[in-house]
C-alpha cells in the first residue's frame, strides 16, 4: 500500500492510533472526478486547509488527501482578503514561535513551493506603540520575543521621533520596532503556492460544500457534500481536518459540536467578524517614506505603505459593542472618517488631509472565547482535528499550523512547536489563553 514511503515514516504512520491508508490512486483520478473515500479529508481549502494538505503530502506522499472547498474563486475567504502581515510581536510564546517559522518559511519558500511562486515579500518591521499604561506589557512582550529568537528594539519617544521623523509621539511612551523577520507578502500567492504544490503531490481538491456528517458508533466517518452543479455526494474518511475559517462554528454544529451533551455541548467558538481595510494615497511633506514600518497605535489603528506609489493601507478593529453585522462584505466608509482617520491624522501630521479612495472588507475567523487559534484533536471525536480561530493573525501562521496538523496525523503528537495549549480542551475547561496583541 505505501511501498515507496520511508520505513521510519511508515512506522510512525502505523504507530499513530488509527490512520488507515486507503490504496492511493489519487494521481489517476481526473481533476473533476469526485472521490468516494480518502485517508484525510480537509474541510476548507483556504490558507490553513491548503497548507495542511501540502504538509501531509510532503511528509507522507501516499496518504490520500482530499480538500473540499465551496468557494474555489475564494471570493469570501479570509486568506485572500487579508493584508498579509507577518510579525513576531505577540504576547504568547506559541504565536511568536509559529510566526518565527512563518518567517523562516517565507525566506525559503521556493524550496517548498517551487521556483515559479513569488510571494512578493516586503521586509519591514512592525512598530507597536504604547502609552504609559501599556509600556510595561510592551517591554515584557519584547523580552519574550527576543528570547525566542525574534529581533526587535524598544524606543522611547525621543528615539522614535529621531528614527521616524514623520511621527507625532503625543501620548506615546514607548515603541517596539521589529529589526528583522517581519514584513508583508501576497496572501493569494501563498495560498496558490500551497494549493498547487499539494495538487502536484497528489492531493485532490473538490469544489463542493460540506453540509453534513455521517456518524457511526460515535465516530465521524463520512461527509455529505453538494457539488457546484447541485449533485449530492458523500466522501468517507479516516481522519478529518476542520479548517473552515469563519464558518468553523457552523461546521462544528453539523457534527453536533455545541448541540450535543457532555463534551459535545461546547461549541467551536468561531464566527465571522467583519474588518475593513481602507486605502489612501499621499506623497505630501514629511510623509512616511518607503522604509515605514507597519505602525500600530495604542488604540489598535494601524497603517502601512502598499507598494512604491504612495499608497497606504489602514484599518482598525471595532470594539465589541461596535461590531458590524456580518450579512455581506459591504464597507462602512463612515467608519474611516469617524474611527480611523482621527488617529492617523494625530499620529502622522502628514495624513491630516488624506481621504479614503478605495477599500475592501473581509471576515476574521474570530474566536469569541479568547481571540486565539484552536489547534488540535477534538476530545470527543478522536479523528477530527480543528485548525481555526486565528482571529486576525492566521495567514502568517499557515506554514506552522499546517505542519503541526500533519504532525498530529502522522506522528501522533506535536514534534516541532508544542501547540498543546492551543487545544480545544482549554475551551471545555473555560481557561482562556489570551493573546494581548490582537490587531
Ligand atoms: C481584513 C483582514 C486582514 C488580515 N490581516 C492579516 C495579517 O496581516 N496577518 C495575518 O497573519 N492574518 C491576517 N488576517 C487573518 C487571516 O486572513 C486568517 O487568519 C487566515 O487567512 C485564515 O485562514 P483559513 O484558511 O482558516 O480561512 P479562510 O481563508 O477563510 O479559508 C476557509 C475556507 O473554508 C471554506 N469553507 C467554509 N465552509 C465550508 C463548507 N461548508 N464546505 C467547504 N468549504 C467551506 C471557505 O470557502 C474558505 O475558503 C486578516 C484577515 C482579514 C479579514
Coordinates of C-alpha atoms and ligand atoms in Angstrom, one line a residue:
X1 CA 0.0 0.0 0.0
X2 CA 2.7 2.5 0.9
X3 CA 5.6 0.9 -0.8
X4 CA 7.6 3.9 -1.6
X5 CA 7.4 5.6 1.8
X6 CA 10.5 5.5 4.0
X7 CA 10.4 2.8 6.6
X8 CA 10.8 5.2 9.6
X9 CA 7.9 7.3 8.4
X10 CA 5.9 4.1 7.6
X11 CA 6.3 3.0 11.3
X12 CA 5.4 6.5 12.5
X13 CA 2.2 6.4 10.4
X14 CA 1.2 3.0 11.7
X15 CA 2.0 4.0 15.3
X16 CA -0.4 6.9 15.0
X17 CA -3.6 5.5 16.5
X18 CA -5.9 5.0 13.6
X19 CA -4.6 6.1 10.3
X20 CA -5.8 3.6 7.8
X21 CA -4.3 4.2 4.4
X22 CA -6.7 3.8 1.5
X23 CA -5.0 2.5 -1.5
X24 CA -3.6 5.5 -3.2
X25 CA -4.8 6.1 -6.7
X26 CA -5.1 9.9 -6.4
X27 CA -2.9 10.7 -9.3
X28 CA -5.0 8.6 -11.6
X29 CA -8.2 10.4 -10.6
X30 CA -9.3 13.0 -13.0
X31 CA -9.5 16.5 -11.6
X32 CA -13.3 16.8 -11.7
X33 CA -13.9 13.2 -10.5
X34 CA -15.3 13.2 -7.0
X35 CA -13.6 10.6 -4.8
X36 CA -15.8 8.4 -2.6
X37 CA -13.2 7.9 0.2
X38 CA -9.8 9.1 1.4
X39 CA -7.4 8.9 4.3
X40 CA -7.6 12.6 5.3
X41 CA -10.4 14.9 4.4
X42 CA -9.9 18.7 4.9
X43 CA -12.9 20.9 5.1
X44 CA -11.9 24.3 3.7
X45 CA -9.2 24.9 1.1
X46 CA -8.1 28.4 2.3
X47 CA -4.6 29.1 3.7
X48 CA -4.9 26.7 6.6
X49 CA -6.5 23.8 4.7
X50 CA -4.2 24.1 1.7
X51 CA -1.1 24.3 3.9
X52 CA -2.3 21.2 5.8
X53 CA -2.8 19.3 2.5
X54 CA 0.7 20.5 1.4
X55 CA 2.4 19.3 4.6
X56 CA 0.6 15.9 4.7
X57 CA 1.6 15.1 1.1
X58 CA 5.1 16.5 1.6
X59 CA 5.6 14.1 4.6
X60 CA 3.6 11.1 3.5
X61 CA 3.2 11.1 -0.2
X62 CA 0.9 8.0 -0.3
X63 CA -1.7 9.4 2.0
X64 CA -4.8 10.1 0.1
X65 CA -5.7 13.7 0.9
X66 CA -8.9 15.3 -0.3
X67 CA -9.7 19.0 0.3
X68 CA -13.4 20.2 -0.1
X69 CA -13.7 23.9 -0.9
X70 CA -17.0 25.5 -1.5
X71 CA -15.7 28.8 -2.9
X72 CA -12.9 27.9 -5.3
X73 CA -12.6 31.5 -6.5
X74 CA -12.0 32.5 -2.8
X75 CA -14.3 35.5 -3.1
X76 CA -15.0 35.5 0.7
X77 CA -12.0 33.6 2.1
X78 CA -10.2 35.4 4.9
X79 CA -6.9 34.4 3.4
X80 CA -7.2 36.4 0.2
X81 CA -8.8 39.4 1.9
X82 CA -6.1 39.8 4.5
X83 CA -3.3 42.3 4.4
X84 CA -0.7 39.6 4.6
X85 CA 1.3 40.8 7.6
X86 CA 4.0 38.8 9.4
X87 CA 5.3 39.7 12.8
X88 CA 6.7 38.2 15.9
X89 CA 5.3 40.9 18.1
X90 CA 2.9 38.7 20.1
X91 CA 2.5 38.1 23.8
X92 CA 2.2 34.3 23.7
X93 CA 5.1 32.0 23.0
X94 CA 3.2 29.8 20.7
X95 CA 2.2 32.7 18.4
X96 CA 5.8 34.0 18.4
X97 CA 7.2 30.6 17.6
X98 CA 4.6 30.0 14.8
X99 CA 5.5 33.3 13.2
X100 CA 9.2 32.7 13.5
X101 CA 8.6 29.5 11.5
X102 CA 6.5 31.6 9.1
X103 CA 9.4 34.0 8.6
X104 CA 11.8 31.0 8.0
X105 CA 9.3 29.5 5.6
X106 CA 9.0 32.9 3.7
X107 CA 12.7 33.0 3.4
X108 CA 12.9 29.6 1.9
X109 CA 9.5 29.3 0.2
X110 CA 10.8 28.4 -3.2
X111 CA 12.4 25.3 -1.8
X112 CA 9.0 24.2 -0.5
X113 CA 6.6 25.6 -3.2
X114 CA 8.7 25.8 -6.3
X115 CA 10.6 28.4 -8.3
X116 CA 7.6 29.8 -10.1
X117 CA 6.0 31.0 -6.9
X118 CA 6.5 34.7 -6.0
X119 CA 5.3 35.7 -2.6
X120 CA 6.4 39.3 -3.2
X121 CA 7.7 39.6 0.4
X122 CA 8.4 43.1 1.6
X123 CA 10.7 43.0 4.6
X124 CA 9.6 45.7 7.0
X125 CA 9.4 45.8 10.8
X126 CA 6.3 46.3 12.7
X127 CA 6.2 49.3 15.1
X128 CA 3.9 48.8 18.0
X129 CA 3.3 51.9 20.1
X130 CA 2.3 52.0 23.7
X131 CA 1.1 54.7 26.1
X132 CA 2.4 55.0 29.6
X133 CA -0.2 52.4 30.6
X134 CA 0.9 49.8 28.1
X135 CA 4.6 50.3 28.3
X136 CA 5.3 47.6 30.8
X137 CA 3.4 45.0 28.8
X138 CA 5.2 46.0 25.6
X139 CA 8.6 45.6 27.4
X140 CA 7.6 42.2 28.8
X141 CA 6.4 41.1 25.3
X142 CA 9.6 42.3 23.6
X143 CA 11.8 40.4 26.2
X144 CA 9.9 37.1 25.5
X145 CA 10.0 37.7 21.7
X146 CA 13.8 38.3 21.7
X147 CA 14.4 35.3 24.0
X148 CA 12.6 33.1 21.5
X149 CA 14.6 34.3 18.5
X150 CA 12.8 37.4 17.2
X151 CA 14.8 40.6 16.9
X152 CA 13.2 43.9 17.9
X153 CA 14.2 47.0 19.9
X154 CA 12.4 49.3 22.3
X155 CA 12.5 53.0 21.6
X156 CA 11.4 55.8 24.0
X157 CA 9.5 58.7 22.5
X158 CA 12.6 60.8 21.8
X159 CA 14.3 57.9 19.9
X160 CA 11.1 57.2 18.0
X161 CA 11.0 60.8 16.8
X162 CA 14.6 60.6 15.7
X163 CA 14.2 57.4 13.8
X164 CA 10.7 58.2 12.3
X165 CA 10.6 62.0 11.8
X166 CA 7.1 61.8 10.4
X167 CA 5.6 60.6 13.7
X168 CA 3.9 62.6 16.5
X169 CA 4.7 61.0 19.8
X170 CA 1.8 62.7 21.6
X171 CA 0.6 60.2 24.2
X172 CA 3.3 57.6 23.4
X173 CA 5.8 56.4 26.0
X174 CA 7.4 53.5 24.1
X175 CA 7.5 51.8 20.8
X176 CA 8.7 48.3 19.8
X177 CA 10.3 48.1 16.4
X178 CA 11.0 44.9 14.6
X179 CA 14.5 44.7 13.1
X180 CA 14.1 41.5 11.1
X181 CA 11.8 38.6 10.2
X182 CA 8.8 40.8 9.8
X183 CA 7.0 42.3 6.8
X184 CA 4.2 41.5 4.5
X185 CA 3.5 39.3 1.5
X186 CA 0.9 38.4 -1.1
X187 CA -1.6 36.1 0.6
X188 CA -3.1 34.9 -2.8
X189 CA 0.3 33.8 -4.0
X190 CA 0.9 31.9 -0.7
X191 CA -2.5 30.2 -1.0
X192 CA -1.9 29.2 -4.6
X193 CA 1.6 28.1 -3.8
X194 CA 0.3 25.7 -1.1
X195 CA -2.6 24.5 -3.2
X196 CA -0.8 23.9 -6.5
X197 CA 2.1 22.1 -4.8
X198 CA -0.3 20.0 -2.8
X199 CA -2.1 19.1 -6.0
X200 CA 1.1 18.4 -7.8
X201 CA 1.9 15.9 -5.0
X202 CA -1.4 14.2 -5.5
X203 CA -3.9 16.0 -3.1
X204 CA -7.3 16.3 -4.6
X205 CA -9.3 19.5 -4.3
X206 CA -13.1 19.1 -4.7
X207 CA -15.3 22.1 -5.5
X208 CA -18.2 21.4 -3.2
X209 CA -19.9 22.5 0.0
X210 CA -19.8 20.2 3.1
X211 CA -23.3 20.3 4.5
X212 CA -23.4 17.4 7.0
X213 CA -21.6 14.4 8.6
X214 CA -22.5 10.8 8.9
X215 CA -21.6 9.2 12.2
X216 CA -21.1 5.6 13.1
X217 CA -20.6 4.3 16.6
X218 CA -19.9 7.8 17.8
X219 CA -17.2 8.2 15.1
X220 CA -17.4 10.6 12.3
X221 CA -16.5 8.8 9.1
X222 CA -18.3 10.5 6.2
X223 CA -19.2 13.9 4.9
X224 CA -22.1 14.8 2.7
X225 CA -21.3 17.3 0.0
X226 CA -23.2 19.4 -2.5
X227 CA -21.3 19.8 -5.8
X228 CA -21.4 23.0 -7.8
X229 CA -24.0 21.6 -10.2
X230 CA -26.2 20.7 -7.3
X231 CA -25.4 16.9 -7.3
X232 CA -25.2 15.4 -3.8
X233 CA -22.4 13.0 -2.9
X234 CA -20.6 11.7 0.1
X235 CA -16.9 11.0 0.9
X236 CA -15.8 8.5 3.5
X237 CA -12.7 9.5 5.5
X238 CA -10.5 8.2 8.2
X239 CA -9.3 11.5 9.6
X240 CA -10.9 14.9 9.1
X241 CA -9.5 18.4 9.5
X242 CA -11.9 21.2 10.2
X243 CA -10.2 24.3 8.6
X244 CA -13.3 26.2 7.5
X245 CA -12.3 29.6 8.7
X246 CA -15.1 31.9 9.8
X247 CA -17.6 29.1 9.2
X248 CA -15.9 26.7 11.6
X249 CA -18.5 27.1 14.3
X250 CA -21.3 26.1 11.8
X251 CA -19.3 23.1 10.6
X252 CA -18.8 22.0 14.2
X253 CA -22.6 22.1 14.7
X254 CA -23.1 19.8 11.8
X255 CA -21.1 17.2 13.9
X256 CA -23.2 18.1 17.0
X257 CA -20.4 20.1 18.5
X258 CA -22.2 22.6 20.6
X259 CA -25.6 20.9 20.3
X260 CA -24.9 17.6 21.9
X261 CA -24.4 16.7 25.6
X262 CA -21.3 16.5 27.8
X263 CA -18.2 17.5 25.9
X264 CA -20.4 18.0 22.8
X265 CA -22.3 20.7 24.5
X266 CA -19.3 23.0 24.0
X267 CA -19.4 24.8 20.6
X268 CA -16.4 25.7 18.5
X269 CA -16.5 29.4 19.4
X270 CA -15.5 30.7 16.0
X271 CA -17.7 33.2 14.0
X272 CA -17.2 35.8 11.3
X273 CA -16.2 39.3 12.3
X274 CA -16.1 41.9 9.6
X275 CA -13.0 44.0 9.2
X276 CA -12.4 46.9 6.8
X277 CA -9.2 47.8 5.0
X278 CA -9.0 51.4 3.7
X279 CA -6.6 52.6 1.0
X280 CA -5.4 56.2 0.8
X281 CA -2.7 58.0 -1.1
X282 CA -0.3 60.8 -0.2
X283 CA 3.2 61.9 -1.0
X284 CA 3.0 65.2 0.9
X285 CA 5.6 66.9 3.1
X286 CA 7.1 64.7 5.8
X287 CA 5.1 61.7 4.6
X288 CA 6.3 58.3 5.9
X289 CA 8.8 57.0 3.4
X290 CA 9.4 53.7 1.8
X291 CA 11.0 52.2 4.9
X292 CA 8.0 52.9 7.0
X293 CA 7.1 50.0 9.4
X294 CA 3.6 48.7 9.8
X295 CA 2.7 51.0 12.6
X296 CA 0.1 50.2 15.3
X297 CA -1.3 52.9 17.6
X298 CA -2.2 52.0 21.2
X299 CA -5.9 52.1 20.2
X300 CA -5.3 49.5 17.5
X301 CA -5.4 51.7 14.4
X302 CA -2.8 50.5 12.0
X303 CA -1.3 51.7 8.7
X304 CA 1.4 50.6 6.3
X305 CA 2.7 51.5 2.9
X306 CA 1.4 49.4 0.0
X307 CA 3.8 49.3 -3.0
X308 CA 6.0 52.1 -4.2
X309 CA 3.4 54.6 -5.4
X310 CA 2.4 56.5 -2.3
X311 CA -0.5 54.2 -1.4
X312 CA -1.2 53.2 2.2
X313 CA -3.5 50.7 3.9
X314 CA -5.1 51.3 7.2
X315 CA -7.7 49.8 9.5
X316 CA -8.9 49.3 13.0
X317 CA -10.9 46.5 14.7
X318 CA -14.1 47.9 16.2
X319 CA -14.9 47.5 19.9
X320 CA -17.1 44.6 20.9
X321 CA -20.3 46.8 21.0
X322 CA -19.5 48.4 17.6
X323 CA -19.1 45.0 15.7
X324 CA -20.8 45.4 12.3
X325 CA -23.4 42.9 11.2
X326 CA -21.9 40.2 9.1
X327 CA -24.5 39.8 6.3
X328 CA -22.3 40.8 3.5
X329 CA -18.9 42.3 2.7
X330 CA -20.1 45.9 2.2
X331 CA -17.8 48.6 3.5
X332 CA -18.7 51.3 6.0
X333 CA -16.9 54.3 4.7
X334 CA -18.1 56.4 7.6
X335 CA -16.0 54.2 9.9
X336 CA -12.9 55.6 8.2
X337 CA -13.9 59.2 8.9
X338 CA -15.0 58.6 12.5
X339 CA -12.7 55.9 13.9
X340 CA -9.6 55.5 11.7
X341 CA -8.7 58.9 10.2
X342 CA -8.7 60.8 13.5
X343 CA -5.9 58.6 14.8
X344 CA -4.0 58.6 11.5
X345 CA -4.1 62.4 11.5
X346 CA -3.0 62.7 15.1
X347 CA -0.1 60.2 14.8
X348 CA 1.1 61.4 11.4
X349 CA 0.5 65.1 10.7
X350 CA 1.2 64.4 7.0
X351 CA -2.0 62.3 7.0
X352 CA -4.2 65.3 8.1
X353 CA -5.8 65.8 4.7
X354 CA -5.9 62.2 3.4
X355 CA -9.2 60.7 2.0
X356 CA -10.0 57.1 1.6
X357 CA -10.1 56.3 -2.1
X358 CA -10.6 52.5 -2.1
X359 CA -11.4 49.8 0.4
X360 CA -12.5 46.2 1.0
X361 CA -13.8 44.1 3.8
X362 CA -13.0 40.6 4.9
X363 CA -14.0 38.3 7.8
X364 CA -11.8 37.4 10.7
X365 CA -12.4 33.8 11.7
X366 CA -12.9 35.2 15.2
X367 CA -12.5 33.0 18.3
X368 CA -15.0 34.7 20.7
X369 CA -13.6 32.7 23.7
X370 CA -10.1 34.2 23.7
X371 CA -9.3 35.6 20.2
X372 CA -6.6 32.9 19.6
X373 CA -6.1 29.9 17.3
X374 CA -7.6 26.5 18.2
X375 CA -5.3 23.7 17.0
X376 CA -5.6 20.0 17.9
X377 CA -7.7 16.9 18.1
X378 CA -11.3 17.2 19.3
X379 CA -11.6 15.4 22.6
X380 CA -14.8 13.5 21.7
X381 CA -14.1 12.7 18.0
X382 CA -10.6 11.3 18.0
X383 CA -10.4 11.5 14.3
X384 CA -11.4 15.2 14.0
X385 CA -8.7 17.9 14.1
X386 CA -9.5 21.6 14.5
X387 CA -7.4 24.3 12.9
X388 CA -9.2 27.6 13.1
X389 CA -10.0 30.8 15.1
X390 CA -6.8 32.7 14.5
X391 CA -8.7 36.0 14.8
X392 CA -6.6 38.2 12.5
X393 CA -3.2 36.6 12.7
X394 CA -3.7 33.4 10.8
X395 CA -2.2 33.8 7.4
X396 CA 1.3 34.2 8.7
X397 CA 0.8 31.1 10.8
X398 CA -0.4 28.9 7.9
X399 CA 3.0 27.3 7.4
X400 CA 3.3 26.3 11.1
X401 CA -0.3 25.3 11.6
X402 CA -0.4 23.0 8.5
X403 CA 2.9 21.4 9.6
X404 CA 1.5 21.0 13.2
X405 CA -1.6 19.2 12.0
X406 CA 0.5 17.0 9.8
X407 CA 2.5 16.0 12.9
X408 CA -0.6 15.1 14.8
X409 CA -1.8 12.9 12.0
X410 CA 1.5 11.3 11.0
X411 CA 3.4 11.3 14.3
X412 CA 0.6 11.4 16.8
X413 CA 2.0 14.4 18.6
X414 CA 3.5 17.8 18.0
X415 CA 7.1 17.5 17.0
X416 CA 8.4 20.9 16.2
X417 CA 6.3 23.6 18.1
X418 CA 4.3 22.4 21.1
X419 CA 0.8 23.8 20.5
X420 CA -0.8 21.7 23.2
X421 CA -2.1 24.9 25.0
X422 CA -4.0 25.9 21.8
X423 CA -6.1 22.7 22.0
X424 CA -9.9 22.6 22.3
X425 CA -9.6 21.4 25.9
X426 CA -9.0 24.9 27.1
X427 CA -12.4 25.9 25.8
X428 CA -14.1 22.9 27.6
X429 CA -12.2 23.8 30.8
X430 CA -13.0 27.5 30.5
X431 CA -9.3 28.5 30.6
X432 CA -8.6 31.4 28.3
X433 CA -5.3 31.7 26.5
X434 CA -5.3 35.3 25.8
X435 CA -3.2 36.9 23.1
X436 CA -2.8 40.5 24.0
X437 CA -1.5 41.8 20.7
X438 CA -4.7 41.4 18.6
X439 CA -5.0 44.0 15.9
Ligands
LIG1 C1 -9.0 42.3 6.7 C2 -8.1 41.2 7.2 C3 -6.8 41.4 7.4 C4 -6.0 40.4 7.9 N1 -4.7 40.6 8.1 C5 -3.9 39.6 8.5 C6 -2.5 39.8 8.6 O1 -2.0 40.9 8.3 N2 -1.7 38.8 9.0 C7 -2.2 37.6 9.3 O2 -1.5 36.7 9.7 N3 -3.5 37.3 9.2 C8 -4.4 38.3 8.8 N4 -5.7 38.1 8.6 C9 -6.3 36.8 9.1 C10 -6.1 35.7 8.1 O3 -6.6 36.1 6.9 C11 -6.8 34.5 8.6 O4 -6.5 34.2 9.9 C12 -6.4 33.3 7.7 O5 -6.4 33.6 6.4 C13 -7.4 32.1 8.0 O6 -7.2 31.1 7.0 P1 -8.3 30.0 6.9 O7 -7.8 29.0 5.9 O8 -8.6 29.5 8.3 O9 -9.7 30.7 6.5 P2 -10.2 31.0 5.0 O10 -9.1 31.6 4.2 O11 -11.5 31.8 5.2 O12 -10.5 29.6 4.4 C14 -11.5 28.8 4.9 C15 -12.2 28.2 3.7 O13 -13.2 27.2 4.1 C16 -14.2 27.2 3.1 N5 -15.4 26.7 3.7 C17 -16.2 27.2 4.7 N6 -17.3 26.4 4.9 C18 -17.2 25.4 4.0 C19 -18.0 24.3 3.7 N7 -19.2 24.1 4.4 N8 -17.6 23.4 2.8 C20 -16.5 23.6 2.1 N9 -15.7 24.7 2.3 C21 -16.0 25.6 3.3 C22 -14.3 28.7 2.7 O14 -14.9 28.8 1.5 C23 -12.9 29.2 2.8 O15 -12.3 29.2 1.5 C24 -6.5 39.1 8.2 C25 -7.9 38.9 7.9 C26 -8.7 39.9 7.4 C27 -10.1 39.6 7.1

